[in-house]
mmCIF file of C-alpha atoms in Angstrom:
data_model
loop_
_atom_site.group_PDB
_atom_site.id
_atom_site.type_symbol
_atom_site.label_atom_id
_atom_site.label_comp_id
_atom_site.label_asym_id
_atom_site.label_seq_id
_atom_site.Cartn_x
_atom_site.Cartn_y
_atom_site.Cartn_z
ATOM 1 C CA UNK A 25 102.565 80.758 82.589
ATOM 2 C CA UNK A 26 99.858 80.967 79.933
ATOM 3 C CA UNK A 27 101.459 83.487 77.557
ATOM 4 C CA UNK A 28 103.778 86.478 77.291
ATOM 5 C CA UNK A 29 102.004 89.828 77.042
ATOM 6 C CA UNK A 30 103.236 93.344 76.359
ATOM 7 C CA UNK A 31 102.149 96.009 78.830
ATOM 8 C CA UNK A 32 102.618 99.775 78.842
ATOM 9 C CA UNK A 33 103.790 100.872 82.291
ATOM 10 C CA UNK A 34 106.212 103.181 84.062
ATOM 11 C CA UNK A 35 109.756 102.014 84.732
ATOM 12 C CA UNK A 36 111.855 103.558 87.500
ATOM 13 C CA UNK A 37 115.241 104.413 85.984
ATOM 14 C CA UNK A 38 116.846 105.949 89.051
ATOM 15 C CA UNK A 39 115.931 106.725 92.646
ATOM 16 C CA UNK A 40 117.494 107.852 95.880
ATOM 17 C CA UNK A 41 116.569 108.052 99.548
ATOM 18 C CA UNK A 42 117.671 110.870 101.785
ATOM 19 C CA UNK A 43 117.153 112.284 105.240
ATOM 20 C CA UNK A 44 117.517 116.034 105.778
ATOM 21 C CA UNK A 45 117.987 117.873 109.041
ATOM 22 C CA UNK A 46 116.524 121.291 108.271
ATOM 23 C CA UNK A 47 117.989 123.418 111.043
ATOM 24 C CA UNK A 48 116.837 126.854 112.222
ATOM 25 C CA UNK A 49 114.476 127.574 109.349
ATOM 26 C CA UNK A 50 112.202 130.602 109.646
ATOM 27 C CA UNK A 51 108.469 130.138 110.213
ATOM 28 C CA UNK A 52 105.965 132.408 108.449
ATOM 29 C CA UNK A 53 102.821 133.368 110.354
ATOM 30 C CA UNK A 54 99.532 135.022 109.528
ATOM 31 C CA UNK A 55 98.795 138.418 111.061
ATOM 32 C CA UNK A 56 96.747 136.976 113.956
ATOM 33 C CA UNK A 57 99.331 134.304 114.790
ATOM 34 C CA UNK A 58 102.216 136.779 114.533
ATOM 35 C CA UNK A 59 100.524 139.012 117.101
ATOM 36 C CA UNK A 60 100.543 136.090 119.550
ATOM 37 C CA UNK A 61 104.212 135.367 118.816
ATOM 38 C CA UNK A 62 105.153 139.008 119.443
ATOM 39 C CA UNK A 63 103.806 138.719 123.006
ATOM 40 C CA UNK A 64 105.124 135.221 123.756
ATOM 41 C CA UNK A 65 108.016 134.319 126.002
ATOM 42 C CA UNK A 66 108.630 130.808 124.667
ATOM 43 C CA UNK A 67 107.265 128.344 122.121
ATOM 44 C CA UNK A 68 106.992 124.574 121.911
ATOM 45 C CA UNK A 69 106.563 122.502 118.771
ATOM 46 C CA UNK A 70 103.526 120.214 118.806
ATOM 47 C CA UNK A 71 103.951 118.647 115.372
ATOM 48 C CA UNK A 72 104.482 119.230 111.682
ATOM 49 C CA UNK A 73 102.459 118.298 108.598
ATOM 50 C CA UNK A 74 103.571 118.123 104.966
ATOM 51 C CA UNK A 75 100.996 120.168 103.056
ATOM 52 C CA UNK A 76 102.274 120.017 99.495
ATOM 53 C CA UNK A 77 105.287 119.384 97.313
ATOM 54 C CA UNK A 78 106.104 121.056 93.994
ATOM 55 C CA UNK A 79 108.477 119.304 91.591
ATOM 56 C CA UNK A 80 110.302 120.514 88.486
ATOM 57 C CA UNK A 81 112.445 118.373 86.174
ATOM 58 C CA UNK A 82 115.113 119.892 83.913
ATOM 59 C CA UNK A 83 117.711 118.237 81.700
ATOM 60 C CA UNK A 84 121.328 118.578 82.817
ATOM 61 C CA UNK A 85 123.361 120.344 80.090
ATOM 62 C CA UNK A 86 126.236 118.353 78.557
ATOM 63 C CA UNK A 87 125.293 115.271 80.578
ATOM 64 C CA UNK A 88 122.846 113.338 78.447
ATOM 65 C CA UNK A 89 120.328 111.232 80.302
ATOM 66 C CA UNK A 90 120.670 113.047 83.636
ATOM 67 C CA UNK A 91 118.103 115.441 85.067
ATOM 68 C CA UNK A 92 117.867 117.815 87.986
ATOM 69 C CA UNK A 93 114.813 117.434 90.196
ATOM 70 C CA UNK A 94 113.991 120.656 92.037
ATOM 71 C CA UNK A 95 111.666 120.033 94.960
ATOM 72 C CA UNK A 96 109.915 122.585 97.170
ATOM 73 C CA UNK A 97 108.144 121.356 100.289
ATOM 74 C CA UNK A 98 105.534 123.296 102.243
ATOM 75 C CA UNK A 99 105.048 122.354 105.895
ATOM 76 C CA UNK A 100 102.449 123.373 108.439
ATOM 77 C CA UNK A 101 104.075 123.681 111.861
ATOM 78 C CA UNK A 102 101.833 123.539 114.928
ATOM 79 C CA UNK A 103 103.138 125.413 117.953
ATOM 80 C CA UNK A 104 102.222 126.115 121.561
ATOM 81 C CA UNK A 105 102.946 129.758 122.356
ATOM 82 C CA UNK A 106 103.330 130.670 126.026
ATOM 83 C CA UNK A 107 102.584 134.298 126.843
ATOM 84 C CA UNK A 108 103.531 133.809 130.521
ATOM 85 C CA UNK A 109 104.273 130.967 132.896
ATOM 86 C CA UNK A 110 100.795 130.709 134.395
ATOM 87 C CA UNK A 111 98.508 131.125 131.376
ATOM 88 C CA UNK A 112 97.557 128.214 129.141
ATOM 89 C CA UNK A 113 99.449 128.047 125.835
ATOM 90 C CA UNK A 114 97.930 129.413 122.636
ATOM 91 C CA UNK A 115 97.736 126.946 119.758
ATOM 92 C CA UNK A 116 98.932 128.501 116.509
ATOM 93 C CA UNK A 117 100.199 127.312 113.139
ATOM 94 C CA UNK A 118 102.882 128.616 110.805
ATOM 95 C CA UNK A 119 104.255 127.892 107.356
ATOM 96 C CA UNK A 120 107.721 126.595 106.501
ATOM 97 C CA UNK A 121 109.051 126.020 103.001
ATOM 98 C CA UNK A 122 112.159 124.018 102.120
ATOM 99 C CA UNK A 123 113.800 123.413 98.748
ATOM 100 C CA UNK A 124 116.263 120.738 97.707
ATOM 101 C CA UNK A 125 117.746 119.441 94.471
ATOM 102 C CA UNK A 126 118.594 115.948 93.241
ATOM 103 C CA UNK A 127 120.453 114.799 90.127
ATOM 104 C CA UNK A 128 119.217 111.457 88.846
ATOM 105 C CA UNK A 129 119.503 109.381 85.688
ATOM 106 C CA UNK A 130 116.271 109.371 83.705
ATOM 107 C CA UNK A 131 117.467 107.881 80.401
ATOM 108 C CA UNK A 132 117.001 109.695 77.107
ATOM 109 C CA UNK A 133 113.926 109.973 74.950
ATOM 110 C CA UNK A 134 113.245 112.244 71.974
ATOM 111 C CA UNK A 135 109.661 111.293 71.237
ATOM 112 C CA UNK A 136 106.363 113.125 71.620
ATOM 113 C CA UNK A 137 103.540 110.973 72.909
ATOM 114 C CA UNK A 138 100.047 111.530 71.495
ATOM 115 C CA UNK A 139 96.955 109.870 72.862
ATOM 116 C CA UNK A 140 93.363 109.475 71.678
ATOM 117 C CA UNK A 141 92.156 110.237 75.203
ATOM 118 C CA UNK A 142 90.311 113.483 75.662
ATOM 119 C CA UNK A 143 89.378 115.833 78.453
ATOM 120 C CA UNK A 144 85.724 115.952 79.375
ATOM 121 C CA UNK A 145 84.054 119.369 78.985
ATOM 122 C CA UNK A 146 86.814 120.445 76.594
ATOM 123 C CA UNK A 147 84.862 120.055 73.314
ATOM 124 C CA UNK A 148 86.215 116.531 72.840
ATOM 125 C CA UNK A 149 89.737 117.765 72.161
ATOM 126 C CA UNK A 150 92.576 115.274 72.475
ATOM 127 C CA UNK A 151 94.975 115.590 75.320
ATOM 128 C CA UNK A 152 98.110 117.575 74.411
ATOM 129 C CA UNK A 153 101.231 115.541 73.644
ATOM 130 C CA UNK A 154 103.465 114.788 76.588
ATOM 131 C CA UNK A 155 107.078 115.930 76.686
ATOM 132 C CA UNK A 156 110.028 113.558 76.607
ATOM 133 C CA UNK A 157 111.337 114.432 80.088
ATOM 134 C CA UNK A 158 110.926 111.666 82.654
ATOM 135 C CA UNK A 159 108.347 111.952 85.405
ATOM 136 C CA UNK A 160 109.621 112.652 88.913
ATOM 137 C CA UNK A 161 107.885 111.275 91.973
ATOM 138 C CA UNK A 162 108.628 112.230 95.565
ATOM 139 C CA UNK A 163 107.596 110.165 98.567
ATOM 140 C CA UNK A 164 107.826 111.807 101.967
ATOM 141 C CA UNK A 165 106.340 111.439 105.426
ATOM 142 C CA UNK A 166 105.401 114.219 107.811
ATOM 143 C CA UNK A 167 108.676 115.563 109.202
ATOM 144 C CA UNK A 168 109.769 115.258 112.809
ATOM 145 C CA UNK A 169 109.806 118.577 114.651
ATOM 146 C CA UNK A 170 113.085 118.505 116.567
ATOM 147 C CA UNK A 171 113.214 122.025 118.029
ATOM 148 C CA UNK A 172 111.421 125.362 118.070
ATOM 149 C CA UNK A 173 112.675 128.594 119.594
ATOM 150 C CA UNK A 174 111.977 132.305 119.734
ATOM 151 C CA UNK A 175 114.484 134.870 118.516
ATOM 152 C CA UNK A 176 114.592 138.441 117.339
ATOM 153 C CA UNK A 177 114.104 138.872 113.571
ATOM 154 C CA UNK A 178 117.664 140.093 113.018
ATOM 155 C CA UNK A 179 119.257 137.333 115.100
ATOM 156 C CA UNK A 180 117.485 134.493 113.359
ATOM 157 C CA UNK A 181 119.184 132.690 110.576
ATOM 158 C CA UNK A 182 117.479 132.921 107.200
ATOM 159 C CA UNK A 183 116.344 136.457 108.035
ATOM 160 C CA UNK A 184 117.207 137.247 104.407
ATOM 161 C CA UNK A 185 114.749 134.567 103.335
ATOM 162 C CA UNK A 186 112.373 136.101 100.804
ATOM 163 C CA UNK A 187 110.030 133.380 99.684
ATOM 164 C CA UNK A 188 107.612 136.138 98.722
ATOM 165 C CA UNK A 189 104.190 135.993 100.274
ATOM 166 C CA UNK A 190 102.618 136.528 96.869
ATOM 167 C CA UNK A 191 104.440 133.398 95.638
ATOM 168 C CA UNK A 192 102.906 131.076 98.189
ATOM 169 C CA UNK A 193 100.579 128.725 96.269
ATOM 170 C CA UNK A 194 96.905 129.351 96.824
ATOM 171 C CA UNK A 195 96.316 125.728 97.796
ATOM 172 C CA UNK A 196 98.810 126.237 100.648
ATOM 173 C CA UNK A 197 97.378 129.594 101.744
ATOM 174 C CA UNK A 198 93.941 128.003 102.125
ATOM 175 C CA UNK A 199 95.332 125.898 104.975
ATOM 176 C CA UNK A 200 95.748 129.012 107.154
ATOM 177 C CA UNK A 201 93.342 131.607 108.488
ATOM 178 C CA UNK A 202 94.259 135.183 107.620
ATOM 179 C CA UNK A 203 96.921 136.857 105.519
ATOM 180 C CA UNK A 204 100.619 136.282 106.065
ATOM 181 C CA UNK A 205 102.332 139.150 107.869
ATOM 182 C CA UNK A 206 105.412 140.729 106.240
ATOM 183 C CA UNK A 207 108.737 140.154 107.973
ATOM 184 C CA UNK A 208 109.260 143.906 108.490
ATOM 185 C CA UNK A 209 106.346 144.053 110.960
ATOM 186 C CA UNK A 210 107.640 141.291 113.237
ATOM 187 C CA UNK A 211 108.831 141.959 116.783
ATOM 188 C CA UNK A 212 109.692 138.291 117.408
ATOM 189 C CA UNK A 213 110.406 135.390 115.103
ATOM 190 C CA UNK A 214 110.361 131.602 115.395
ATOM 191 C CA UNK A 215 112.804 129.138 113.908
ATOM 192 C CA UNK A 216 112.336 125.365 113.877
ATOM 193 C CA UNK A 217 114.503 122.346 113.161
ATOM 194 C CA UNK A 218 112.839 119.553 111.194
ATOM 195 C CA UNK A 219 113.879 116.022 110.282
ATOM 196 C CA UNK A 220 112.645 114.938 106.852
ATOM 197 C CA UNK A 221 112.766 111.539 105.111
ATOM 198 C CA UNK A 222 112.266 111.434 101.330
ATOM 199 C CA UNK A 223 112.498 109.080 98.367
ATOM 200 C CA UNK A 224 112.884 110.599 94.896
ATOM 201 C CA UNK A 225 112.583 108.617 91.680
ATOM 202 C CA UNK A 226 112.552 109.233 87.906
ATOM 203 C CA UNK A 227 110.353 107.070 85.700
ATOM 204 C CA UNK A 228 109.338 106.786 82.044
ATOM 205 C CA UNK A 229 106.578 105.086 80.074
ATOM 206 C CA UNK A 230 107.951 101.863 78.594
ATOM 207 C CA UNK A 231 106.610 98.692 76.996
ATOM 208 C CA UNK A 232 107.638 95.553 78.873
ATOM 209 C CA UNK A 233 107.077 91.902 78.025
ATOM 210 C CA UNK A 234 105.880 89.978 81.068
ATOM 211 C CA UNK A 235 104.551 86.466 81.696
ATOM 212 C CA UNK A 236 100.800 86.229 82.168
ATOM 213 C CA UNK A 237 98.890 83.479 83.954
ATOM 214 C CA UNK A 238 95.317 84.456 83.176
ATOM 215 C CA UNK A 239 92.833 87.298 83.384
ATOM 216 C CA UNK A 240 91.907 88.604 86.826
ATOM 217 C CA UNK A 241 88.418 87.180 87.148
ATOM 218 C CA UNK A 242 86.712 87.921 90.505
ATOM 219 C CA UNK A 243 86.220 84.744 92.507
ATOM 220 C CA UNK A 244 83.490 85.967 94.871
ATOM 221 C CA UNK A 245 80.105 87.599 94.593
ATOM 222 C CA UNK A 246 79.241 91.088 95.756
ATOM 223 C CA UNK A 247 77.291 91.026 99.003
ATOM 224 C CA UNK A 248 74.827 93.714 99.960
ATOM 225 C CA UNK A 249 73.586 92.182 103.196
ATOM 226 C CA UNK A 250 73.394 94.576 106.127
ATOM 227 C CA UNK A 251 74.338 92.805 109.316
ATOM 228 C CA UNK A 252 73.224 93.682 112.776
ATOM 229 C CA UNK A 253 75.797 96.117 114.283
ATOM 230 C CA UNK A 254 76.147 94.005 117.416
ATOM 231 C CA UNK A 255 76.805 90.875 115.329
ATOM 232 C CA UNK A 256 79.519 92.720 113.448
ATOM 233 C CA UNK A 257 81.018 93.904 116.728
ATOM 234 C CA UNK A 258 81.121 90.359 118.129
ATOM 235 C CA UNK A 259 83.304 89.266 115.178
ATOM 236 C CA UNK A 260 86.018 91.798 116.054
ATOM 237 C CA UNK A 261 88.957 90.305 117.935
ATOM 238 C CA UNK A 262 89.539 91.706 121.418
ATOM 239 C CA UNK A 263 92.477 94.185 121.152
ATOM 240 C CA UNK A 264 94.728 92.763 123.862
ATOM 241 C CA UNK A 265 97.773 94.700 122.592
ATOM 242 C CA UNK A 266 95.999 97.985 123.322
ATOM 243 C CA UNK A 267 95.593 97.073 126.987
ATOM 244 C CA UNK A 268 98.954 95.321 127.399
ATOM 245 C CA UNK A 269 101.658 97.185 125.386
ATOM 246 C CA UNK A 270 104.641 95.038 124.329
ATOM 247 C CA UNK A 271 107.902 95.262 126.227
ATOM 248 C CA UNK A 272 111.192 96.355 124.696
ATOM 249 C CA UNK A 273 112.296 92.725 124.272
ATOM 250 C CA UNK A 274 109.119 91.850 122.372
ATOM 251 C CA UNK A 275 109.546 94.727 119.996
ATOM 252 C CA UNK A 276 112.980 93.463 118.972
ATOM 253 C CA UNK A 277 116.016 95.393 117.940
ATOM 254 C CA UNK A 278 115.388 98.432 115.749
ATOM 255 C CA UNK A 279 117.916 98.988 113.007
ATOM 256 C CA UNK A 280 118.616 102.423 111.578
ATOM 257 C CA UNK A 281 118.200 102.780 107.837
ATOM 258 C CA UNK A 282 121.438 103.550 106.027
ATOM 259 C CA UNK A 283 120.898 105.787 103.027
ATOM 260 C CA UNK A 284 123.285 105.955 100.098
ATOM 261 C CA UNK A 285 124.593 109.494 99.955
ATOM 262 C CA UNK A 286 125.945 109.022 96.441
ATOM 263 C CA UNK A 287 122.549 109.611 94.864
ATOM 264 C CA UNK A 288 123.253 113.272 94.164
ATOM 265 C CA UNK A 289 120.880 114.774 96.737
ATOM 266 C CA UNK A 290 121.912 117.842 98.603
#
């Protein structure tokens, strides 16, 4: 250790991991996709993609240092819609939104942070001061689509769901072709069951004293040589595992992750 240095970084004060089984949640379709659903006899889920996640942090009243983290996920569900038993399925996509809330400890800070940094193209104005609430970060993978089924609009759960098509963020709407059809015009509806894994954490800017060894000086030179493509290919190891998949014994025993349910997620 050469010396002790003070760095300004983000410290994670609290975090939790959770897995949610989102059962029978309504899928929103655009007008063209809804027309296909209205004439379908069955649907099959092909996959699901996490498009975006919106996070809001609010202080918990009368419980100093704790904060609620409101999270809204937007998923793109890919479906195969079968109009009849002999025709090929139609590939369509729909939108699913899911909200959850966590209560985590984020410590307490009553300071306003000012910085000499500025935004380009903003007349050299300084960045506005940051608030004292901690920063929430959410890590999530694309959910597992467990089930998809057709139902009549009145029979489906969450038929009272009113996300409001005008409230769908524009960045999410751009992922779909066409305008979303209102629920009142639907003859058939689709509900899906998703499995979602998430990690939520609260962090703050802090100054920490750490041991330092030396500066990070690069130990190699930049190379701009362009090799022959065939020479580069010859250096690649032959992918034996692609041709001979491992057996169950070689993979080893897979252990399920056990998540602590005391983190306050629901």
